[in-house]
Amino acid sequence: MQTQLKAYQDRVNQALENLFQQLCEQQPNIPSRLIEATRYATLNNGKRLRPALIYAMGEALQIPLSHLDSAACAIELIHSYSLVHDDLPAMDDDDLRRGQPTCHIQYDEATAILVGDAQQTLAFQILSEDPFISDSHKIKLIQQLSQASGPSGMIGGQMIDIQSEGLLPELSHLKTMHQMKTGALIKAALLMGACQSQEYSKLADHISVFG
């Protein structure tokens, strides 16, 4: 399992490296500081568990890994953006992330906000531009990721977390927060991995995280 996880981690890391290289080559008008800071915040020794779930599910359903790279990168960009914004002084106010200075410490607060914005929009851009995926599957992937990361998912869960600060929430309240803040993206990873398979509809009805 560790060997397979390492292979998935290496694959998505390389795909993310390629993404930033292409951005530098194809869109030279992007400010270099923004590219540098976004790369810093994304390629930060993360565990890459969500991309690994996409690859594992897709591979189990015999979907070529090359058809899963954009989804793997997209979900990691969304996860990374959430961490960049969570670390900001107005949120958790953290100075370190995985043993390294957080984005707003390494650069500055305004840059960190723009980095998170850039990561989020890049996620949907790469899904919409993937040459290996049909338009119908692109729409489904974008729907899955936007729903899981939006107000009814990760962002809503973060709001509940902020409102619960200093309080002892009820178990049901805590469960809802984790379902939205963490579980929604994990479920999305599994569904995004299965999106291009005929088994998708069956799996969508049975996958539950923190249920």
CSV table of C-alpha atoms in Angstrom, one decimal:
chain,number,residue,atom,x,y,z
A,1,MET,CA,0.0,0.0,0.0
A,2,GLN,CA,2.8,2.4,0.9
A,3,THR,CA,4.5,1.7,-2.4
A,4,GLN,CA,1.3,2.4,-4.4
A,5,LEU,CA,0.7,5.6,-2.4
A,6,LYS,CA,4.2,6.8,-3.1
A,7,ALA,CA,3.6,6.1,-6.8
A,8,TYR,CA,0.4,8.2,-6.8
A,9,GLN,CA,2.1,11.0,-4.8
A,10,ASP,CA,5.0,11.1,-7.3
A,11,ARG,CA,2.6,11.2,-10.2
A,12,VAL,CA,0.5,14.1,-9.0
A,13,ASN,CA,3.6,16.0,-7.8
A,14,GLN,CA,5.0,15.7,-11.3
A,15,ALA,CA,1.7,16.7,-12.9
A,16,LEU,CA,1.6,19.8,-10.6
A,17,GLU,CA,5.2,20.6,-11.6
A,18,ASN,CA,4.3,20.4,-15.2
A,19,LEU,CA,1.3,22.6,-14.6
A,20,PHE,CA,3.4,25.4,-13.2
A,21,GLN,CA,6.0,25.0,-16.0
A,22,GLN,CA,3.3,25.3,-18.6
A,23,LEU,CA,1.9,28.4,-16.9
A,24,CYS,CA,5.3,30.1,-17.0
A,25,GLU,CA,5.8,29.2,-20.7
A,26,GLN,CA,2.3,29.8,-22.0
A,27,GLN,CA,1.2,32.7,-19.9
A,28,PRO,CA,4.2,35.0,-19.3
A,29,ASN,CA,2.0,37.9,-18.3
A,30,ILE,CA,1.3,36.2,-14.9
A,31,PRO,CA,3.4,38.0,-12.2
A,32,SER,CA,6.4,36.0,-11.3
A,33,ARG,CA,5.8,36.5,-7.5
A,34,LEU,CA,2.3,35.0,-7.9
A,35,ILE,CA,3.6,32.0,-9.7
A,36,GLU,CA,6.4,31.5,-7.2
A,37,ALA,CA,4.1,31.9,-4.2
A,38,THR,CA,1.4,29.6,-5.6
A,39,ARG,CA,4.0,27.0,-6.4
A,40,TYR,CA,5.4,27.3,-2.9
A,41,ALA,CA,2.0,26.8,-1.3
A,42,THR,CA,1.1,23.9,-3.6
A,43,LEU,CA,4.3,21.8,-3.7
A,44,ASN,CA,4.7,21.7,0.0
A,45,ASN,CA,5.3,18.0,0.9
A,46,GLY,CA,1.6,17.3,1.3
A,47,LYS,CA,0.4,13.7,1.7
A,48,ARG,CA,-1.7,14.0,-1.5
A,49,LEU,CA,-4.3,11.6,-0.1
A,50,ARG,CA,-7.2,13.1,-2.1
A,51,PRO,CA,-5.3,12.7,-5.5
A,52,ALA,CA,-4.3,9.2,-4.4
A,53,LEU,CA,-8.0,8.3,-3.9
A,54,ILE,CA,-8.8,9.5,-7.3
A,55,TYR,CA,-6.0,7.4,-8.9
A,56,ALA,CA,-6.9,4.3,-6.8
A,57,MET,CA,-10.6,4.5,-7.6
A,58,GLY,CA,-9.9,5.2,-11.3
A,59,GLU,CA,-7.3,2.4,-11.6
A,60,ALA,CA,-9.7,-0.1,-9.9
A,61,LEU,CA,-12.2,0.8,-12.6
A,62,GLN,CA,-9.6,0.5,-15.4
A,63,ILE,CA,-9.5,4.2,-16.3
A,64,PRO,CA,-6.1,5.2,-17.7
A,65,LEU,CA,-4.1,7.3,-15.2
A,66,SER,CA,-3.5,9.9,-17.9
A,67,HIS,CA,-7.3,10.5,-17.8
A,68,LEU,CA,-7.2,11.2,-14.1
A,69,ASP,CA,-4.2,13.6,-13.8
A,70,SER,CA,-6.2,16.9,-14.1
A,71,ALA,CA,-8.8,15.7,-11.5
A,72,ALA,CA,-5.9,14.7,-9.2
A,73,CYS,CA,-4.3,18.1,-9.6
A,74,ALA,CA,-7.6,20.0,-9.3
A,75,ILE,CA,-8.6,18.4,-6.0
A,76,GLU,CA,-5.1,19.0,-4.6
A,77,LEU,CA,-5.2,22.7,-5.6
A,78,ILE,CA,-8.5,23.1,-3.9
A,79,HIS,CA,-7.2,21.4,-0.7
A,80,SER,CA,-4.1,23.6,-0.8
A,81,TYR,CA,-6.1,26.8,-1.3
A,82,SER,CA,-8.2,25.9,1.8
A,83,LEU,CA,-5.0,25.5,3.8
A,84,VAL,CA,-3.5,28.8,2.6
A,85,HIS,CA,-6.7,30.6,3.6
A,86,ASP,CA,-7.1,28.6,6.9
A,87,ASP,CA,-3.6,29.7,7.9
A,88,LEU,CA,-4.3,33.5,7.5
A,89,PRO,CA,-4.4,35.8,10.5
A,90,ALA,CA,-8.1,36.2,10.2
A,91,MET,CA,-8.6,32.4,10.4
A,92,ASP,CA,-6.3,30.1,12.3
A,93,ASP,CA,-3.3,32.5,12.3
A,94,ASP,CA,-0.7,29.7,11.8
A,95,ASP,CA,3.0,30.5,11.2
A,96,LEU,CA,4.0,27.0,10.1
A,97,ARG,CA,2.6,24.4,7.7
A,98,ARG,CA,4.3,21.0,7.5
A,99,GLY,CA,7.4,22.5,9.1
A,100,GLN,CA,7.7,25.4,6.7
A,101,PRO,CA,6.6,29.0,7.0
A,102,THR,CA,3.0,29.4,5.9
A,103,CYS,CA,2.3,31.3,2.7
A,104,HIS,CA,1.5,34.7,4.4
A,105,ILE,CA,4.6,34.4,6.5
A,106,GLN,CA,6.9,33.5,3.6
A,107,TYR,CA,5.4,36.2,1.4
A,108,ASP,CA,2.7,38.5,2.8
A,109,GLU,CA,-1.0,38.3,3.7
A,110,ALA,CA,-2.3,39.9,0.5
A,111,THR,CA,-0.2,37.6,-1.6
A,112,ALA,CA,-1.5,34.6,0.3
A,113,ILE,CA,-5.1,35.6,-0.3
A,114,LEU,CA,-4.4,35.9,-4.1
A,115,VAL,CA,-2.5,32.5,-4.0
A,116,GLY,CA,-5.6,30.8,-2.6
A,117,ASP,CA,-7.7,32.5,-5.2
A,118,ALA,CA,-5.3,31.4,-8.0
A,119,GLN,CA,-5.3,27.8,-6.8
A,120,GLN,CA,-9.1,27.6,-6.7
A,121,THR,CA,-9.5,29.0,-10.2
A,122,LEU,CA,-6.7,27.0,-11.6
A,123,ALA,CA,-8.4,23.8,-10.4
A,124,PHE,CA,-11.4,24.4,-12.5
A,125,GLN,CA,-9.4,25.7,-15.5
A,126,ILE,CA,-7.4,22.5,-15.8
A,127,LEU,CA,-10.5,20.4,-15.6
A,128,SER,CA,-12.2,22.4,-18.3
A,129,GLU,CA,-9.1,22.2,-20.6
A,130,ASP,CA,-8.2,18.4,-20.2
A,131,PRO,CA,-7.8,17.0,-23.7
A,132,PHE,CA,-8.4,13.4,-22.5
A,133,ILE,CA,-11.8,13.9,-21.0
A,134,SER,CA,-15.2,14.4,-22.8
A,135,ASP,CA,-17.2,17.5,-22.3
A,136,SER,CA,-19.9,15.6,-20.4
A,137,HIS,CA,-17.3,14.2,-18.0
A,138,LYS,CA,-15.7,17.6,-17.6
A,139,ILE,CA,-19.1,19.1,-16.5
A,140,LYS,CA,-19.6,16.2,-14.0
A,141,LEU,CA,-16.1,16.6,-12.5
A,142,ILE,CA,-16.6,20.4,-12.2
A,143,GLN,CA,-20.0,19.9,-10.5
A,144,GLN,CA,-18.5,17.4,-8.1
A,145,LEU,CA,-15.6,19.5,-7.1
A,146,SER,CA,-17.5,22.8,-6.8
A,147,GLN,CA,-20.2,21.2,-4.7
A,148,ALA,CA,-17.7,19.5,-2.4
A,149,SER,CA,-15.6,22.6,-1.9
A,150,GLY,CA,-18.5,25.2,-1.8
A,151,PRO,CA,-21.0,26.5,0.8
A,152,SER,CA,-22.6,23.1,1.2
A,153,GLY,CA,-19.2,21.4,1.6
A,154,MET,CA,-15.8,22.5,2.7
A,155,ILE,CA,-16.4,26.2,3.0
A,156,GLY,CA,-19.6,25.7,4.9
A,157,GLY,CA,-17.8,23.3,7.2
A,158,GLN,CA,-15.1,25.9,7.8
A,159,MET,CA,-17.8,28.4,8.7
A,160,ILE,CA,-19.2,26.0,11.3
A,161,ASP,CA,-15.7,25.5,12.6
A,162,ILE,CA,-15.2,29.3,13.1
A,163,GLN,CA,-18.5,29.7,14.8
A,164,SER,CA,-17.7,26.8,17.1
A,165,GLU,CA,-14.4,28.3,18.3
A,166,GLY,CA,-14.2,28.3,22.1
A,167,LEU,CA,-17.4,26.2,22.4
A,168,LEU,CA,-18.1,22.5,23.1
A,169,PRO,CA,-20.3,21.5,20.2
A,170,GLU,CA,-22.8,18.7,20.4
A,171,LEU,CA,-21.7,15.4,18.7
A,172,SER,CA,-24.2,15.9,15.8
A,173,HIS,CA,-22.9,19.4,15.2
A,174,LEU,CA,-19.3,18.1,15.2
A,175,LYS,CA,-20.3,15.3,12.8
A,176,THR,CA,-21.9,17.7,10.4
A,177,MET,CA,-18.8,19.9,10.4
A,178,HIS,CA,-16.5,17.0,9.6
A,179,GLN,CA,-18.9,15.7,6.9
A,180,MET,CA,-18.7,19.1,5.2
A,181,LYS,CA,-15.2,20.3,5.9
A,182,THR,CA,-13.3,17.0,5.3
A,183,GLY,CA,-15.7,14.3,4.3
A,184,ALA,CA,-17.1,16.2,1.3
A,185,LEU,CA,-13.8,16.4,-0.5
A,186,ILE,CA,-12.9,12.8,0.3
A,187,LYS,CA,-16.1,11.6,-1.1
A,188,ALA,CA,-15.6,13.9,-4.2
A,189,ALA,CA,-12.2,12.3,-4.7
A,190,LEU,CA,-13.7,8.8,-4.9
A,191,LEU,CA,-16.5,10.0,-7.2
A,192,MET,CA,-14.1,12.0,-9.4
A,193,GLY,CA,-12.0,8.9,-9.8
A,194,ALA,CA,-15.1,6.9,-10.9
A,195,CYS,CA,-16.6,9.7,-13.0
A,196,GLN,CA,-15.5,8.2,-16.4
A,197,SER,CA,-16.7,4.7,-15.5
A,198,GLN,CA,-20.1,3.1,-16.2
A,199,GLU,CA,-20.1,2.1,-12.5
A,200,TYR,CA,-20.3,5.8,-11.5
A,201,SER,CA,-24.1,5.9,-10.8
A,202,LYS,CA,-24.0,2.8,-8.6
A,203,LEU,CA,-21.0,4.1,-6.6
A,204,ALA,CA,-22.5,7.5,-6.2
A,205,ASP,CA,-25.4,6.0,-4.3
A,206,HIS,CA,-23.3,4.0,-1.9
A,207,ILE,CA,-20.2,6.1,-1.0
A,208,SER,CA,-20.6,7.7,2.4
A,209,VAL,CA,-17.8,9.4,4.4
A,210,PHE,CA,-18.4,10.0,8.2
A,211,GLY,CA,-21.9,8.8,7.6
